[in-house]
Coordinates of C-alpha atoms in Angstrom, one line a residue:
X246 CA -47.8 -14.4 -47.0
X247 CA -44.0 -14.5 -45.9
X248 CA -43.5 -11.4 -48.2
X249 CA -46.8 -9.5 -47.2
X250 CA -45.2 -9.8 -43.6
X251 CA -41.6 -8.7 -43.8
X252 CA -42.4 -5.7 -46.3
X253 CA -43.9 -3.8 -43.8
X254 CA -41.1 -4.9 -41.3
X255 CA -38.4 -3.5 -43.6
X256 CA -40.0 -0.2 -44.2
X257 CA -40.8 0.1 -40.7
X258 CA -36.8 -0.4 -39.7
X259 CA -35.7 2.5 -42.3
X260 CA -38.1 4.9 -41.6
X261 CA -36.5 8.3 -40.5
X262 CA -37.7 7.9 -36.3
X263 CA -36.6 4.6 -36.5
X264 CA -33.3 5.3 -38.2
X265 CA -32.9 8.4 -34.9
X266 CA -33.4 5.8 -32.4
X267 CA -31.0 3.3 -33.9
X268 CA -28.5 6.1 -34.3
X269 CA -29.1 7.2 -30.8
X270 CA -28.9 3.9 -29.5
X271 CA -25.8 3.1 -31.0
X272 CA -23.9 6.6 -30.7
X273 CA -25.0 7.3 -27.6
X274 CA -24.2 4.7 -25.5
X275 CA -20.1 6.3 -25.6
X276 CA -19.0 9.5 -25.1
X277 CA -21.9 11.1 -27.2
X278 CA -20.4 14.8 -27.3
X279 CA -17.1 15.9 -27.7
X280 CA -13.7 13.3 -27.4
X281 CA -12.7 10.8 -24.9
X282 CA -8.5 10.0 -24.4
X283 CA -7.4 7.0 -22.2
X284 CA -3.8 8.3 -21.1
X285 CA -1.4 5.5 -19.5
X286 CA 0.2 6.0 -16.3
X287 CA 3.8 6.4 -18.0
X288 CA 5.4 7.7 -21.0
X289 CA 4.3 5.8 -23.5
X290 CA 6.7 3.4 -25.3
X291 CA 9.3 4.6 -22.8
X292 CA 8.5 3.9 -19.4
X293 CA 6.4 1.3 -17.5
X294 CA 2.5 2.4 -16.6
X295 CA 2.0 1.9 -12.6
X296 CA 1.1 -1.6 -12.1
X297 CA -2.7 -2.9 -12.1
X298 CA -3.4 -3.5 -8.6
X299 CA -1.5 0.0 -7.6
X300 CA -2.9 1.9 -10.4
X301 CA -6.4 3.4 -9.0
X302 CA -6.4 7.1 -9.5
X303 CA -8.1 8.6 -6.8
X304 CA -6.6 12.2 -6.4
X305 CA -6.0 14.9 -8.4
X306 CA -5.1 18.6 -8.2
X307 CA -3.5 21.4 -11.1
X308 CA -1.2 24.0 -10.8
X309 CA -1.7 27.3 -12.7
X310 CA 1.1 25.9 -15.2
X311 CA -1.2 22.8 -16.1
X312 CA 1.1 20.3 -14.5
X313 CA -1.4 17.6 -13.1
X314 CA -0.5 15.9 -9.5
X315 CA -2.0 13.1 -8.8
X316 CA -2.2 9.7 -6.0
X317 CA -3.2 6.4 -6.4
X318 CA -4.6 3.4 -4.2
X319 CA -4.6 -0.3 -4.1
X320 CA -1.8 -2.7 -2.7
X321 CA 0.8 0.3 -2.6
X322 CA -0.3 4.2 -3.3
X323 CA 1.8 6.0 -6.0
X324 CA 2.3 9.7 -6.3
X325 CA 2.7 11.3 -9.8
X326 CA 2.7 14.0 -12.0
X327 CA 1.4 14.5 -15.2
X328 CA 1.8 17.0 -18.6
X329 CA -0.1 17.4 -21.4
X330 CA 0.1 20.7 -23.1
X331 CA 2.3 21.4 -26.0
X332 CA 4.4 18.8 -27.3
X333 CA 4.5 16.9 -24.0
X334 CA 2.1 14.2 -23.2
X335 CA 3.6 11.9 -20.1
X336 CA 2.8 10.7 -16.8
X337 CA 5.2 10.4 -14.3
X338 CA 5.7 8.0 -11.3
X339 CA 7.2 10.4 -8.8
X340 CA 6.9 6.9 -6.2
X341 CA 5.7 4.6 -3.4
X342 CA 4.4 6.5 0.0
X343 CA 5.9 3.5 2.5
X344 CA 3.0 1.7 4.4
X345 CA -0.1 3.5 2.5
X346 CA -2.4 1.6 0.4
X347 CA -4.4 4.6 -0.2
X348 CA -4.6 8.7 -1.4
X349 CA -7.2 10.7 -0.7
X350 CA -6.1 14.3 -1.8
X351 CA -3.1 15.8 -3.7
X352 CA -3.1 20.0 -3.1
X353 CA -0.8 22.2 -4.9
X354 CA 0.8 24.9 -3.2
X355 CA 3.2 27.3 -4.3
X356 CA 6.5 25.2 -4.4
X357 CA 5.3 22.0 -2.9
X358 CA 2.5 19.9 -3.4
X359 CA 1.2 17.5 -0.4
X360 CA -0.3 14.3 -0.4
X361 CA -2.9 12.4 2.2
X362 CA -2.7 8.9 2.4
X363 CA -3.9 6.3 4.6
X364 CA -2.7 3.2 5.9
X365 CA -2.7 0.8 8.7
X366 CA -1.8 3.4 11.2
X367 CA -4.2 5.9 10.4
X368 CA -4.1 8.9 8.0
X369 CA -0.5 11.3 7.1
X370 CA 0.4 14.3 4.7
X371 CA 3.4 13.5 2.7
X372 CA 5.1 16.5 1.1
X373 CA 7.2 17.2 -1.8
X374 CA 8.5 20.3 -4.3
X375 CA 6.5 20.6 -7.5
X376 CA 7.9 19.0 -10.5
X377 CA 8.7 21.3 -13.4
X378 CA 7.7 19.8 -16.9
X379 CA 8.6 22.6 -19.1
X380 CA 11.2 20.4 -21.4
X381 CA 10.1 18.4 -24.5
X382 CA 11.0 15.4 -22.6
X383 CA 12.4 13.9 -26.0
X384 CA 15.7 15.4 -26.0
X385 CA 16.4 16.0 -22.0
X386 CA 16.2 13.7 -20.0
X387 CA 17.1 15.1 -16.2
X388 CA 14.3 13.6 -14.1
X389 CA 14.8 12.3 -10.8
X390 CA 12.1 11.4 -8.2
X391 CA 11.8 14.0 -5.9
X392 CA 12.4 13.3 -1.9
X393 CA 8.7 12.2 -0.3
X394 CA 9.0 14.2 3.2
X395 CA 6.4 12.8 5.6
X396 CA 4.9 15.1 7.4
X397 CA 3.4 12.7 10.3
X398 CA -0.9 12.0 11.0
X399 CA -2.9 14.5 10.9
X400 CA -4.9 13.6 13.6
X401 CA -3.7 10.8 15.7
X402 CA -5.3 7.2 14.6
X403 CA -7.9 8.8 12.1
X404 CA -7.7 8.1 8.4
X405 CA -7.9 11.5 6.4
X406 CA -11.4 11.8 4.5
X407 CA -9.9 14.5 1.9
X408 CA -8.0 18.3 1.9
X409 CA -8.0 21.2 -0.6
X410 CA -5.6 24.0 -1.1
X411 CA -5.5 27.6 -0.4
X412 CA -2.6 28.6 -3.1
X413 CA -2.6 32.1 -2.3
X414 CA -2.1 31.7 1.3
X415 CA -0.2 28.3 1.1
X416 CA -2.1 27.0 2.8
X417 CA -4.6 23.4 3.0
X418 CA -7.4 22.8 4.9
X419 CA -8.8 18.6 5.4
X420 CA -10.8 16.8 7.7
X421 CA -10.4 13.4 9.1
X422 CA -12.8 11.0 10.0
X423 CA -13.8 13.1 13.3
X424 CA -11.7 16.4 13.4
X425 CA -10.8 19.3 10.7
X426 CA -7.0 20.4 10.5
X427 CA -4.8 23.1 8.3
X428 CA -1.4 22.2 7.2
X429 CA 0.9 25.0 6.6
X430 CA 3.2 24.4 3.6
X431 CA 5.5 26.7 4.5
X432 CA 6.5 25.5 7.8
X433 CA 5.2 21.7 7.7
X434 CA 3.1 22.4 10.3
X435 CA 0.0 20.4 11.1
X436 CA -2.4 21.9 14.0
X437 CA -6.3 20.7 14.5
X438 CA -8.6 23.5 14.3
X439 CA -12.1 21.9 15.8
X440 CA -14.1 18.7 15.5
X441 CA -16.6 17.5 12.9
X442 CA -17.8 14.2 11.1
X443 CA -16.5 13.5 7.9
X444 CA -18.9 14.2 5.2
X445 CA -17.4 13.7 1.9
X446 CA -14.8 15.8 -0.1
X447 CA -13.8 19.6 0.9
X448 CA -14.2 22.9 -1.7
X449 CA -12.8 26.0 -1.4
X450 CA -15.8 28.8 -2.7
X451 CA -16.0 32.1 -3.8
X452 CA -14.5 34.1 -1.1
X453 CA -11.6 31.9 -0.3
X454 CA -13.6 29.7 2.7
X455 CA -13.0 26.1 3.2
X456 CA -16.8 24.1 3.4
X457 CA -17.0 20.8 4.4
X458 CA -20.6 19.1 5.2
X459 CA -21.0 19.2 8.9
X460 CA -24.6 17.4 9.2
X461 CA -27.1 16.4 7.0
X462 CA -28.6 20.0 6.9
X463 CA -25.8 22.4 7.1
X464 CA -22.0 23.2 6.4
X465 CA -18.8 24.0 8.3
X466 CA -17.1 26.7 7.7
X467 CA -13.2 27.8 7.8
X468 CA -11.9 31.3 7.1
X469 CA -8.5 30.9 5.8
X470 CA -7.4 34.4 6.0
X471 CA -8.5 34.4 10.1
X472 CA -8.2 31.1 11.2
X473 CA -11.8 30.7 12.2
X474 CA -13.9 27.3 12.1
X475 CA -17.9 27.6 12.6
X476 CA -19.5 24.3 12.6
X477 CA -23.4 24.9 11.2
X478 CA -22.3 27.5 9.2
X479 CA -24.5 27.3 5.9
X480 CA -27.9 25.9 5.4
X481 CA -27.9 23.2 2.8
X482 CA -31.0 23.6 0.5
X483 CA -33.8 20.7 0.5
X484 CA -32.9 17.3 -0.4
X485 CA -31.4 14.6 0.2
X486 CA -28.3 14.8 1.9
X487 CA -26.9 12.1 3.8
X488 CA -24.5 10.7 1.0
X489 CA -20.8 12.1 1.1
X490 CA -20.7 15.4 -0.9
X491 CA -18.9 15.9 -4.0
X492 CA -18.2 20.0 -5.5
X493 CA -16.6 21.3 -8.9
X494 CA -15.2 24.6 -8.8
X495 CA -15.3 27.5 -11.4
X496 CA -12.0 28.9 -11.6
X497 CA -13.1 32.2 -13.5
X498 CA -15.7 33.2 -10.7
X499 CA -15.6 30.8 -7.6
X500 CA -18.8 29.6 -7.9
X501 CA -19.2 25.8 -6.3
X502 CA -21.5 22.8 -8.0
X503 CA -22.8 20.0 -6.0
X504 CA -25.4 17.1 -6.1
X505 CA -27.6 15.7 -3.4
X506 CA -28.2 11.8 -3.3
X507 CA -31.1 12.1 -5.2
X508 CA -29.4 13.4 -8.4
X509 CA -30.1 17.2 -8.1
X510 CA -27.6 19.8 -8.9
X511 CA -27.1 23.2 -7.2
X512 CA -24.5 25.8 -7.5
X513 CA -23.1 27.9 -4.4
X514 CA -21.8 30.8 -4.5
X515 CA -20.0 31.8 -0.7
X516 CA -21.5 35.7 -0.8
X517 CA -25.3 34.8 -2.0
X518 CA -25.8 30.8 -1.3
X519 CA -27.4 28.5 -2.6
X520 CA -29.5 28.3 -6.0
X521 CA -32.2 26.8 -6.6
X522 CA -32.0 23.1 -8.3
X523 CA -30.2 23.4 -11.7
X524 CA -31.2 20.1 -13.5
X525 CA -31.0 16.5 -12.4
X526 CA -28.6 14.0 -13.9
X527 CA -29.8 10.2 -15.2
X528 CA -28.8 8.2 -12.6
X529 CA -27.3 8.7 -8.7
X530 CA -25.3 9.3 -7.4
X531 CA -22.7 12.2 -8.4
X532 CA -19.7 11.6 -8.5
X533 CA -16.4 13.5 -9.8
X534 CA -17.0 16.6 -11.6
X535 CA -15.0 19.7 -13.0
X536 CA -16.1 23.0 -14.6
X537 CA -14.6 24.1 -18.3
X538 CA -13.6 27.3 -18.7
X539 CA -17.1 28.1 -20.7
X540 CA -18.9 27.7 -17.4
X541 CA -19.8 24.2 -18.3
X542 CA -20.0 21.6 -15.6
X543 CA -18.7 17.8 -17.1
X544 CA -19.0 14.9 -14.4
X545 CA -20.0 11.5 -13.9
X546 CA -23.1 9.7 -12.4
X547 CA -23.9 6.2 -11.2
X548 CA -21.7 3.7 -9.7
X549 CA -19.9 1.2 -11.1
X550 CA -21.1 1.7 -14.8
X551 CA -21.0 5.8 -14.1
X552 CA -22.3 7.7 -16.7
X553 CA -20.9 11.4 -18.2
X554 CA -23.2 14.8 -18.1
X555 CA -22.8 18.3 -19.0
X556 CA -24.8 20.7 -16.7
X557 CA -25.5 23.8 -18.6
X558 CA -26.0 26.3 -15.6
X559 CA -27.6 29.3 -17.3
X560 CA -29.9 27.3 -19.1
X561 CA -30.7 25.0 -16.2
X562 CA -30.0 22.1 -18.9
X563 CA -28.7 18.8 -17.7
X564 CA -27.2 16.5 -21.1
X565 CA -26.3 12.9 -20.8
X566 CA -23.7 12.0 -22.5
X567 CA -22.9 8.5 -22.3
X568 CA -20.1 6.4 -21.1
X569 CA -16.6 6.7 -21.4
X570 CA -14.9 5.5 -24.7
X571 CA -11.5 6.0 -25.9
X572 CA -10.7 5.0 -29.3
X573 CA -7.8 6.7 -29.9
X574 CA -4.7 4.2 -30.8
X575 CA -6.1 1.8 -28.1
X576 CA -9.6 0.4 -27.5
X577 CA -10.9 1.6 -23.8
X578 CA -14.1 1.6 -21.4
X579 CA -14.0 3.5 -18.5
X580 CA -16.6 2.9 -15.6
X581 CA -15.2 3.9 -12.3
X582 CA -13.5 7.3 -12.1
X583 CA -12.0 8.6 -8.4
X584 CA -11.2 12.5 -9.1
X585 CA -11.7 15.5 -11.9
X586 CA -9.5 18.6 -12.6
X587 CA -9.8 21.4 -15.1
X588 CA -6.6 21.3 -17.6
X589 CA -5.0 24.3 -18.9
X590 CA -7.1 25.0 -21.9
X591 CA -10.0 23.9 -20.3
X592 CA -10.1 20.2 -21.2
X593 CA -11.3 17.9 -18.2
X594 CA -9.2 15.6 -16.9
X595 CA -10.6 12.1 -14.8
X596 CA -8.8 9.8 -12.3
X597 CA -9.7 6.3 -13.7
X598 CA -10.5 4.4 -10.1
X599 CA -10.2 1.3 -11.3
X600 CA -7.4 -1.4 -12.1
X601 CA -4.6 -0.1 -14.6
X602 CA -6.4 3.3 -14.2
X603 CA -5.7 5.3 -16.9
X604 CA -6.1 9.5 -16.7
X605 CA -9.1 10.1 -19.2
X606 CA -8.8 13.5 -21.1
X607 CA -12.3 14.7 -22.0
X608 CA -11.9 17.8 -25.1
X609 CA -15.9 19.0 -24.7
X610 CA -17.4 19.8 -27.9
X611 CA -17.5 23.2 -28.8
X612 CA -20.8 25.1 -28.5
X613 CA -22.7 26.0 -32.1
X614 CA -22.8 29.9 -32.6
X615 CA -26.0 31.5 -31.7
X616 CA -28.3 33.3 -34.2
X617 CA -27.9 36.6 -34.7
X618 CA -24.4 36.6 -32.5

């Protein structure tokens, strides 16, 4: 009888559906498409990474060259920079902001990058000249932190929510908890330009505007080429909107991506709008995301065990994709991440939010040709 029972067990655990849903189970759990790198906060096997409990990586910007700036949070906030195109694959500590514990937004301008970082008196901009990273950092060695100028609060009292860059005007546009300022990297200049509740992280779209949510229907609105602010600006499409708003930008057209707190994706595109809903990822909310230079849109969902996707916007396909799992010399899970940029040959790059945060470099998988192409 024994045998007459596990006979039809065994050939029920090797057929072909069941051998799918053991390999899905089993693949798909990590980093399902495409390849996953855990990068240290250092240069590996010659520096020191930024300490656990000052390690969370919760900022990030790019300049044009590639060269990734980034801020951290916990105990102390660290600033950095980071390269990892050619023969050069480093991170490094460019130091301590004195008396901030956290960074909220690193924007690259021409020359200089700032940083906004909060503390126990409320929230500042800290600027300093771009770091260049164009040796092979093997045989030259000529590094030296550069001088962290601080710029003062940006609004007096009120922590700084987040900022994004203008590059072509040198210019960067954040809100506080209450108001909405510009910072002038040319001069060092900080000057409030109206009032607004924090709602989230800031994008620059399609036709150079600054939005920033202003309500849980609509958008604010800042013209960076004539200095003008509109509260209720833009009509936010139905849904739920009362979490703070994440974006991803498209660097080849403009075009913005968001998620309401329900999981549903939109684009926005300054000149048109809105879209219509786009897909809807596993679990909510959205968190960091970037766009690949095929017009893909990687990011993660979920809290505390967040999850990656690929939104497919022309096909209105939304992929889940798994955790994040780095096998690559060292064994690592990633569950929290803080920011997202685009890399220079259109990898994605995560902040790792999270003790002993690593940066994560995501290579997507590349897309099978199409028949008859």
């Amino acid at each position: 009888m024994a045998q007459q029972t596990d006979q039809p067990r065994t050939d029920r655990w090797n057929t072909p559906e069941m051998q799918a849903y053991r390999r899905e189970v089993r693949e798909a759990t990590f980093t399902k498409e495409g390849m996953m790198v855990a990068f240290p906060t250092c240069f590996p096997g010659m520096t020191t990474a930024i300490v656990p409990d000052e390690s969370r990586i919760t900022s990030l910007d790019v300049t044009p060259a590639g060269v990734v700036f980034g801020g951290t949070s916990g105990y102390r906030a660290h600033l950095f920079a980071a390269g990892f195109h050619g023969i050069m694959g480093i991170v490094f500590d460019l130091g301590i902001v004195e008396d901030a514990t956290e960074c909220v937004a690193v924007c690259c301008g021409k020359t200089h990058f700032a940083a906004f970082v909060n503390g126990p008196g409320g929230g500042r901009a800290i600027q300093a000249p771009l770091v260049r990273m164009d040796s092979d950092l093997i045989q030259e060695w000529g590094f030296q932190r550069p001088t962290l100028k601080d710029l003062g609060q940006c609004a007096a009292g009120e922590p700084v929510v987040h900022a994004v860059a203008d590059p072509q005007s040198n210019l960067i546009v954040g809100t506080t908890t209450k108001h909405v300022f510009r910072l002038s990297l040319t001069t060092g200049r900080i000057q409030i330009v109206g009032e607004a509740p924090a709602g989230g992280k800031l994008a620059r779209a399609s036709a150079r505007g600054i939005v920033g949510r202003d309500s849980e229907r609509t958008l604010w609105h800042f013209d960076v080429r004539t200095s003008t602010f509109r509260r209720g600006a833009l009509q936010l499409p139905e849904g739920e909107w009362k979490q703070p708003l994440s974006w991803a930008r498209d660097t080849q057209s403009g075009v913005l991506y968001t998620a309401d707190g329900a999981g549903q994706l939109y684009s926005f595109d300054e000149r048109t709008g809105f879209s219509r809903p786009l897909g809807q990822v596993p679990v909510a909310p959205v968190g960091p995301m970037a766009v690949t230079l095929d017009g893909r849109v990687f990011g993660f969902c979920g809290e505390e065990m967040a999850r990656l996707f690929c939104l497919e916007p022309e096909r209105k396909k939304v992929t889940p994709l798994g955790g994040a799992a780095s096998v690559i010399e060292r064994r690592r899970y990633g569950y929290v991440f803080g920011d997202a940029v685009t890399g220079r040959d259109g990898e994605i790059i995560f902040g790792e939010n999270d003790n002993g945060g690593h940066l994560w470099l995501y290579f997507p998988s590349i897309q099978a040709k199409q028949a008859g192409v």
